[in-house]
Short mmCIF file of C-alpha atoms and ligand atoms in Angstrom, two decimals:
data_model
loop_
_atom_site.label_atom_id
_atom_site.label_comp_id
_atom_site.label_asym_id
_atom_site.label_seq_id
_atom_site.Cartn_x
_atom_site.Cartn_y
_atom_site.Cartn_z
CA MET V 1 3.13 -0.25 -40.28
CA ILE V 2 -0.54 -0.69 -39.42
CA PHE V 3 -2.04 0.61 -36.18
CA CYS V 4 -5.53 0.41 -34.69
CA SER V 5 -8.04 2.14 -32.44
CA GLU V 6 -6.77 0.07 -29.49
CA CYS V 7 -3.26 1.56 -29.83
CA PHE V 8 -4.80 4.83 -28.60
CA LYS V 9 -6.11 5.98 -25.24
CA ASP V 10 -7.58 9.23 -26.55
CA SER V 11 -11.34 8.78 -26.91
CA GLN V 12 -11.72 11.04 -29.96
CA ILE V 13 -8.99 9.37 -32.06
CA LYS V 14 -10.36 5.95 -31.08
CA GLU V 15 -13.83 6.97 -32.25
CA ILE V 16 -12.58 8.40 -35.57
CA ILE V 17 -10.74 5.15 -36.45
CA LYS V 18 -13.67 3.00 -35.30
CA SER V 19 -16.15 5.04 -37.36
CA ARG V 20 -14.33 4.02 -40.58
CA LYS V 21 -15.18 0.38 -39.75
CA LYS V 22 -12.11 -1.09 -41.45
CA SER V 23 -11.09 -4.19 -39.55
CA GLY V 24 -7.96 -6.29 -39.68
CA LYS V 25 -4.86 -7.26 -37.73
CA CYS V 26 -2.89 -4.52 -35.99
CA THR V 27 0.85 -4.99 -36.52
CA THR V 28 1.65 -2.49 -33.75
CA CYS V 29 -0.22 -3.73 -30.65
CA GLY V 30 -0.96 -7.21 -32.02
CA CYS V 31 -4.75 -6.91 -31.73
CA LYS V 32 -6.18 -9.57 -34.09
CA ASN V 33 -9.58 -8.19 -34.96
CA ALA V 34 -9.33 -4.45 -34.60
CA TYR V 35 -10.42 -1.29 -36.39
CA ILE V 36 -7.23 -0.44 -38.24
CA TYR V 37 -5.53 2.53 -39.92
CA ASP V 38 -3.18 1.67 -42.77
CA PRO V 39 -1.04 4.74 -43.61
CA ALA V 40 -0.25 3.21 -47.04
CA ILE V 41 -3.93 3.68 -47.96
CA ASP V 42 -5.58 5.86 -45.29
CA ASP V 43 -4.90 9.57 -44.85
CA TYR V 44 -7.94 10.88 -42.94
CA LEU V 45 -5.82 11.58 -39.82
CA ASP V 46 -3.33 13.63 -41.86
CA GLY V 47 -2.74 16.89 -40.00
CA PHE V 48 -4.82 15.87 -36.97
CA LEU V 49 -1.93 16.38 -34.53
CA ASP V 50 -0.23 19.30 -36.33
CA ASP V 51 -1.61 22.16 -34.18
CA LEU V 52 -0.69 20.28 -31.02
CA ILE V 53 2.84 19.41 -32.18
CA ASN V 54 3.40 22.99 -33.35
CA ILE V 55 3.22 24.38 -29.79
CA TYR V 56 6.63 22.80 -29.19
CA THR V 57 10.05 24.18 -30.11
CA ALA V 58 13.04 21.99 -30.95
CA LYS V 59 16.09 22.13 -28.68
CA SER V 60 18.28 23.69 -31.37
CA VAL V 61 15.93 26.71 -31.55
CA LEU V 62 15.20 27.07 -27.79
CA PRO V 63 17.18 29.57 -25.68
CA LYS V 64 20.51 28.16 -24.50
CA ASP V 65 19.47 28.38 -20.82
CA TYR V 66 16.28 26.29 -21.31
CA PRO V 67 16.39 23.66 -18.51
CA SER V 68 17.56 20.32 -19.94
CA SER V 69 15.39 18.48 -17.37
CA ASP V 70 12.35 19.88 -19.18
CA LEU V 71 13.34 18.65 -22.64
CA HIS V 72 11.57 15.51 -23.91
CA MET V 73 11.09 13.60 -27.12
CA LEU V 74 7.76 14.23 -28.90
CA ALA V 75 6.70 10.58 -28.54
CA ASP V 76 7.07 10.75 -24.74
CA GLU V 77 5.20 14.06 -24.57
CA LEU V 78 2.28 12.62 -26.56
CA LYS V 79 2.13 9.61 -24.31
CA ASN V 80 2.72 11.19 -20.90
CA GLU V 81 1.37 14.74 -21.11
CA TRP V 82 -1.45 14.18 -23.57
CA ASN V 83 -2.51 10.60 -22.78
CA ILE V 84 -2.97 9.94 -26.50
CA PHE V 85 -1.44 6.45 -26.69
CA ASN V 86 -2.06 3.29 -24.73
CA ASP V 87 0.50 2.28 -22.10
CA ASN V 88 1.64 -0.81 -24.03
CA ILE V 89 2.71 1.20 -27.11
CA SER V 90 6.48 1.84 -27.10
CA SER V 91 8.04 5.26 -27.69
CA SER V 92 9.53 4.12 -31.00
CA ASP V 93 6.10 2.91 -32.21
CA ILE V 94 4.58 6.25 -31.15
CA HIS V 95 7.34 8.03 -33.05
CA ASN V 96 6.49 6.04 -36.19
CA ILE V 97 2.71 6.41 -35.84
CA THR V 98 3.11 10.18 -35.38
CA LYS V 99 5.23 10.41 -38.52
CA CYS V 100 2.57 8.43 -40.44
CA ILE V 101 -0.25 10.68 -39.19
CA SER V 102 1.64 13.91 -39.91
CA PRO V 103 3.64 13.38 -43.12
CA ARG V 104 3.53 17.02 -44.22
CA LEU V 105 4.58 18.40 -40.84
CA TYR V 106 7.38 15.83 -40.70
CA LYS V 107 8.69 17.11 -44.02
CA GLU V 108 8.50 20.77 -42.94
CA SER V 109 9.65 20.48 -39.30
CA GLN V 110 11.56 17.23 -38.95
CA GLU V 111 13.44 18.61 -35.92
CA LEU V 112 10.25 18.47 -33.78
CA PHE V 113 10.12 14.69 -34.31
CA GLU V 114 13.82 13.91 -34.10
CA GLU V 115 15.21 16.33 -31.46
CA PRO V 116 14.24 16.85 -27.81
CA ILE V 117 11.56 19.55 -27.58
CA GLY V 118 10.30 22.06 -25.02
CA ILE V 119 7.75 24.85 -24.50
CA LYS V 120 9.42 28.21 -24.95
CA GLU V 121 6.64 30.18 -23.17
CA LYS V 122 6.99 28.16 -19.95
CA TYR V 123 10.02 30.17 -18.85
CA ASP V 124 8.95 33.60 -20.12
CA LYS V 125 7.42 35.77 -17.37
CA ASP V 126 5.23 37.89 -19.65
CA GLU V 127 3.91 34.86 -21.56
CA LEU V 128 3.15 33.07 -18.28
CA TYR V 129 1.20 36.06 -16.98
CA GLU V 130 -0.98 35.89 -20.08
CA LEU V 131 -1.38 32.11 -20.35
CA SER V 132 -1.58 30.83 -16.77
CA MET V 133 -4.86 31.00 -14.85
CA LEU V 134 -2.75 31.99 -11.82
CA LYS V 135 -0.89 34.66 -13.82
CA GLY V 136 2.47 33.00 -13.25
CA LYS V 137 1.88 32.29 -9.54
CA THR V 138 1.80 28.76 -8.09
CA TRP V 139 -1.19 26.88 -6.68
CA GLU V 140 0.46 27.13 -3.26
CA ASP V 141 0.58 30.96 -3.59
CA PHE V 142 -3.12 30.92 -4.44
CA VAL V 143 -4.04 28.67 -1.49
CA LYS V 144 -2.06 30.88 0.90
CA SER V 145 -3.78 33.99 -0.40
CA ILE V 146 -7.36 32.68 0.00
CA LYS V 147 -6.60 31.17 3.41
CA TYR V 148 -4.77 34.12 4.96
CA GLN V 149 -5.22 37.24 2.82
CA ASN V 150 -8.43 37.61 0.84
CA ARG V 151 -10.95 34.77 0.81
CA PHE V 152 -13.86 36.13 -1.20
CA HIS V 153 -12.34 38.53 -3.72
CA THR V 154 -8.99 37.07 -4.67
CA GLN V 155 -7.54 38.52 -7.83
CA ILE V 156 -4.84 35.89 -8.26
CA ILE V 157 -6.97 33.45 -10.25
CA ASP V 158 -8.33 34.17 -13.73
CA LEU V 159 -11.91 32.90 -13.35
CA LYS V 160 -12.59 32.91 -17.09
CA LYS V 161 -9.73 30.45 -17.69
CA LEU V 162 -10.71 28.36 -14.66
CA GLU V 163 -14.25 28.13 -16.04
CA THR V 164 -12.99 27.07 -19.48
CA TYR V 165 -10.98 24.15 -18.10
CA LEU V 166 -13.61 23.06 -15.60
CA SER V 167 -16.25 23.02 -18.35
CA TYR V 168 -14.31 20.23 -20.15
CA LEU V 169 -15.05 18.01 -17.13
CA ARG V 170 -18.84 17.96 -17.53
CA LYS V 171 -20.63 14.69 -16.82
CA ASN V 172 -24.37 14.08 -17.12
CA TYR V 173 -26.58 11.85 -14.99
CA PRO V 174 -30.06 10.77 -16.12
CA LYS V 175 -33.19 11.03 -14.00
CA GLY V 176 -33.54 7.93 -11.80
CA THR V 177 -29.77 7.50 -11.10
CA LYS V 178 -29.23 5.90 -7.70
CA MET V 179 -26.57 7.10 -5.26
CA PHE V 180 -25.96 6.29 -1.59
CA ARG V 181 -25.44 8.11 1.69
CA GLY V 182 -24.37 6.65 5.03
CA ARG V 183 -24.72 7.67 8.69
CA LEU V 184 -23.22 6.16 11.80
CA CYS V 185 -26.00 5.21 14.25
CA SER V 186 -26.05 5.74 17.99
CA ASP V 187 -28.30 2.69 18.60
CA ASN V 188 -29.41 -0.53 16.86
CA LYS V 189 -32.58 0.98 15.40
CA GLY V 190 -30.92 2.90 12.58
CA TYR V 191 -32.27 5.99 10.84
CA LYS V 192 -35.52 6.59 8.96
CA LYS V 193 -35.68 7.84 5.34
CA THR V 194 -36.47 11.37 6.55
CA GLU V 195 -33.29 11.40 8.66
CA MET V 196 -30.89 10.44 5.88
CA GLY V 197 -30.76 13.71 3.89
CA ALA V 198 -28.37 16.66 4.19
CA PRO V 199 -28.40 18.44 7.58
CA PRO V 200 -30.36 21.74 7.79
CA PHE V 201 -28.15 24.86 7.43
CA GLU V 202 -28.01 25.52 11.18
CA HIS V 203 -26.29 22.12 11.60
CA ALA V 204 -24.22 22.11 8.39
CA LYS V 205 -20.57 21.66 9.42
CA GLU V 206 -17.88 22.66 6.95
CA GLY V 207 -16.77 19.99 4.47
CA ARG V 208 -14.79 19.54 1.29
CA ALA V 209 -17.54 21.09 -0.83
CA ASN V 210 -19.33 23.41 1.61
CA SER V 211 -18.49 26.19 4.05
CA LEU V 212 -19.97 26.28 7.56
CA GLY V 213 -23.73 26.92 7.31
CA ILE V 214 -24.09 25.97 3.63
CA THR V 215 -26.11 22.76 3.12
CA ARG V 216 -24.98 20.37 0.38
CA LEU V 217 -25.87 16.73 -0.13
CA TYR V 218 -22.89 14.35 -0.12
CA VAL V 219 -23.60 11.02 -1.81
CA ALA V 220 -21.42 8.12 -3.00
CA ASP V 221 -21.50 5.66 -5.88
CA SER V 222 -21.94 2.53 -3.70
CA GLU V 223 -22.77 1.30 -0.20
CA ASN V 224 -19.14 0.22 0.13
CA THR V 225 -17.84 3.75 -0.55
CA CYS V 226 -20.30 5.15 2.04
CA ILE V 227 -19.11 2.76 4.74
CA HIS V 228 -15.51 3.82 4.13
CA GLU V 229 -16.37 7.53 3.88
CA ILE V 230 -18.12 7.65 7.27
CA ARG V 231 -15.06 5.87 8.74
CA ALA V 232 -17.19 3.11 10.29
CA GLY V 233 -15.33 1.04 12.90
CA ALA V 234 -15.75 -2.62 13.91
CA PHE V 235 -19.19 -3.37 15.44
CA ASP V 236 -20.55 0.09 14.50
CA ILE V 237 -24.12 0.25 13.29
CA VAL V 238 -24.56 2.16 10.04
CA SER V 239 -27.60 3.20 8.04
CA ILE V 240 -27.24 3.48 4.26
CA GLY V 241 -29.89 5.40 2.35
CA THR V 242 -30.53 4.89 -1.36
CA PHE V 243 -31.11 8.23 -3.09
CA LYS V 244 -32.86 8.56 -6.43
CA LEU V 245 -32.26 11.49 -8.78
CA LYS V 246 -35.43 13.45 -9.62
CA LYS V 247 -34.25 15.01 -12.92
CA GLU V 248 -31.29 14.95 -15.34
CA ILE V 249 -28.27 16.82 -13.97
CA SER V 250 -24.75 17.89 -15.00
CA VAL V 251 -21.81 17.86 -12.61
CA ILE V 252 -18.11 18.72 -12.88
CA ASP V 253 -16.16 15.47 -12.65
CA PHE V 254 -12.71 16.26 -11.25
CA LYS V 255 -11.64 12.65 -11.93
CA GLN V 256 -11.49 13.50 -15.65
CA ILE V 257 -8.75 16.14 -15.27
CA ASN V 258 -6.12 13.68 -16.47
CA SER V 259 -8.17 11.85 -19.05
CA PHE V 260 -10.41 14.17 -21.07
CA SER V 261 -9.62 14.43 -24.79
CA PRO V 262 -8.16 17.76 -25.97
CA PHE V 263 -9.70 16.98 -29.36
CA SER V 264 -13.29 16.95 -28.08
CA SER V 265 -13.82 20.71 -28.35
CA ASP V 266 -13.25 23.18 -31.19
CA ASN V 267 -10.64 25.90 -30.75
CA PHE V 268 -8.89 24.06 -27.93
CA ASN V 269 -5.84 26.07 -26.88
CA TYR V 270 -3.14 23.37 -26.57
CA LEU V 271 -0.42 25.73 -25.37
CA GLU V 272 -2.55 27.37 -22.70
CA TYR V 273 -3.78 23.97 -21.52
CA LEU V 274 -0.24 22.60 -21.16
CA ILE V 275 0.82 25.68 -19.17
CA ASN V 276 -2.21 25.20 -16.87
CA LYS V 277 -2.02 21.42 -16.56
CA PRO V 278 0.14 21.43 -13.40
CA ILE V 279 -2.49 23.68 -11.75
CA LEU V 280 -5.31 21.38 -12.85
CA LYS V 281 -3.44 18.42 -11.36
CA LYS V 282 -3.11 20.32 -8.07
CA ILE V 283 -6.88 20.97 -8.15
CA ASP V 284 -7.50 17.25 -8.63
CA ASN V 285 -5.19 16.40 -5.68
CA GLU V 286 -6.85 19.03 -3.55
CA MET V 287 -10.33 17.53 -4.19
CA SER V 288 -9.28 14.03 -3.16
CA LYS V 289 -6.89 14.99 -0.36
CA ASN V 290 -7.44 13.29 2.97
CA VAL V 291 -8.39 15.90 5.56
CA LYS V 292 -8.90 14.34 8.99
CA GLY V 293 -11.86 15.54 11.06
CA ASN V 294 -9.68 17.33 13.60
CA ASP V 295 -7.39 19.03 11.03
CA ASN V 296 -7.51 22.73 10.47
CA ALA V 297 -10.87 23.66 8.88
CA LEU V 298 -8.89 26.10 6.68
CA ASP V 299 -7.64 23.09 4.70
CA TYR V 300 -11.08 22.93 3.06
CA VAL V 301 -11.00 26.56 1.88
CA PRO V 302 -9.50 25.88 -1.62
CA THR V 303 -12.09 23.18 -2.45
CA GLN V 304 -14.92 25.26 -0.99
CA PHE V 305 -13.78 28.12 -3.23
CA LEU V 306 -13.85 25.83 -6.31
CA CYS V 307 -17.26 24.34 -5.45
CA ASP V 308 -18.86 27.75 -4.80
CA PHE V 309 -17.46 28.94 -8.14
CA ILE V 310 -18.78 25.86 -9.98
CA ALA V 311 -22.22 26.51 -8.45
CA THR V 312 -22.23 29.82 -10.41
CA MET V 313 -21.20 28.24 -13.75
CA GLU V 314 -23.72 27.67 -16.54
CA TYR V 315 -23.40 24.86 -19.11
CA THR V 316 -26.14 26.20 -21.34
CA THR V 317 -27.95 29.51 -21.01
CA GLY V 318 -29.77 29.54 -17.71
CA GLU V 319 -28.79 25.96 -16.73
CA LYS V 320 -26.27 25.84 -13.90
CA PHE V 321 -24.09 22.89 -12.86
CA HIS V 322 -25.65 20.81 -10.10
CA GLY V 323 -22.62 19.49 -8.24
CA VAL V 324 -19.09 18.09 -8.27
CA GLU V 325 -17.72 14.56 -8.42
CA TYR V 326 -14.35 13.42 -7.03
CA SER V 327 -12.45 10.24 -6.08
CA SER V 328 -12.92 8.80 -2.62
CA THR V 329 -9.73 9.05 -0.54
CA LEU V 330 -10.84 6.32 1.82
CA TYR V 331 -11.97 3.86 -0.87
CA PRO V 332 -10.03 4.55 -4.11
CA GLU V 333 -12.30 2.32 -6.26
CA GLY V 334 -15.25 4.57 -5.41
CA TYR V 335 -16.24 8.18 -5.88
CA ASN V 336 -18.30 10.86 -4.19
CA MET V 337 -20.59 13.61 -5.32
CA ALA V 338 -21.52 16.84 -3.57
CA ILE V 339 -24.87 18.16 -4.82
CA PHE V 340 -25.59 21.87 -4.49
CA ASP V 341 -29.38 21.49 -4.11
CA PRO V 342 -30.14 18.58 -1.73
CA ASP V 343 -33.75 18.44 -3.01
CA LEU V 344 -32.57 17.00 -6.34
CA PHE V 345 -32.45 13.54 -4.71
CA ASN V 346 -35.14 11.60 -2.87
CA CYS V 347 -34.26 8.99 -0.23
CA ILE V 348 -36.23 5.89 -1.33
CA ASN V 349 -35.08 3.34 1.24
CA VAL V 350 -32.69 2.75 4.15
CA LYS V 351 -30.81 -0.40 5.15
CA THR V 352 -29.08 -0.70 8.52
CA TYR V 353 -25.97 -2.86 8.93
CA GLN V 354 -23.54 -3.88 11.63
CA ILE V 355 -19.84 -3.79 10.67
CA ASN V 356 -18.40 -7.23 11.50
CA ARG V 357 -14.78 -6.90 10.47
CA LEU V 358 -12.34 -4.29 9.13
CA GLU V 359 -9.42 -4.92 6.82
CA TYR V 360 -6.30 -2.81 7.14
CA GLU V 361 -3.65 -2.19 4.50
CA TYR V 362 -0.39 -0.71 5.72
CA LYS V 363 3.21 0.00 4.78
ZN1 ZN E 401 -3.24 -1.65 -32.29
#
């Protein structure tokens, strides 16, 4: 079999195959002019997946009471949990590619490739306490504790582990990047540039990324996202400010939780990551959850906790993260950013629009 960079979703594996610049026809996905890997000749990926595959245990070796609903074939794990392969690659092709990439491991531990597999540590209390950032507790337990028991000094979450996983989600923006911010207007005149920034602290209401009294600048990737985010209605007048970034910044991009490559950093702990992945998914959901204006303000506490923690994180000595980025709930094609220091952006112009028509989607 021959496979190619396009058979993979994982950015690191794609890059490695592309960097060898060997083109040809892929017999797996059918791509005609692709960067290919021919296991009959190439062996530079040999062993690449071994450490990852070795975190699993074959069914025949797992405890007898291991839940059968949590047993999967390796090919499905690599596709679904690790996002390594493209959606159009079948499980049997993944099985064959994996065997080709890991010939030595296949010889030594064939059962991991041919039997259903599981993670032994997932159902061991002591192991979970060590590996999970919530020390074996659920995200719901954590949310309950910071809402109703101890908001500022919770000891449920292991902040060192949280920091490690969040740091994989770094995204940089160059100086000059343009973002947008919208305001509903009370008359036809619209707002001036000086009125488009973040509110002063005495007027800062609580939001997804800030507690009451803390000023943060919320911006969006497009005018369209802004109009949805401010929940503009038909015939409303809205002002949209264009904001220009004054210097290069780094933010934590929650959208990457399900797509970052585990191979992009040295010493990545595959087992610990897999144990913590359900918590990371909950964090992602929490960031893009729809909280209506009149809902309980306590619903923002978990995301405010995360954002305040990120504001303390450094990506290089002395350089702290500047904000967070997350999907828009009201306009799924778009995304939002909450910037910790509102002075990092300058409002360079304002356009005022009237909303003519709304489109509803319903079920
Ligand atoms: Zn291919």
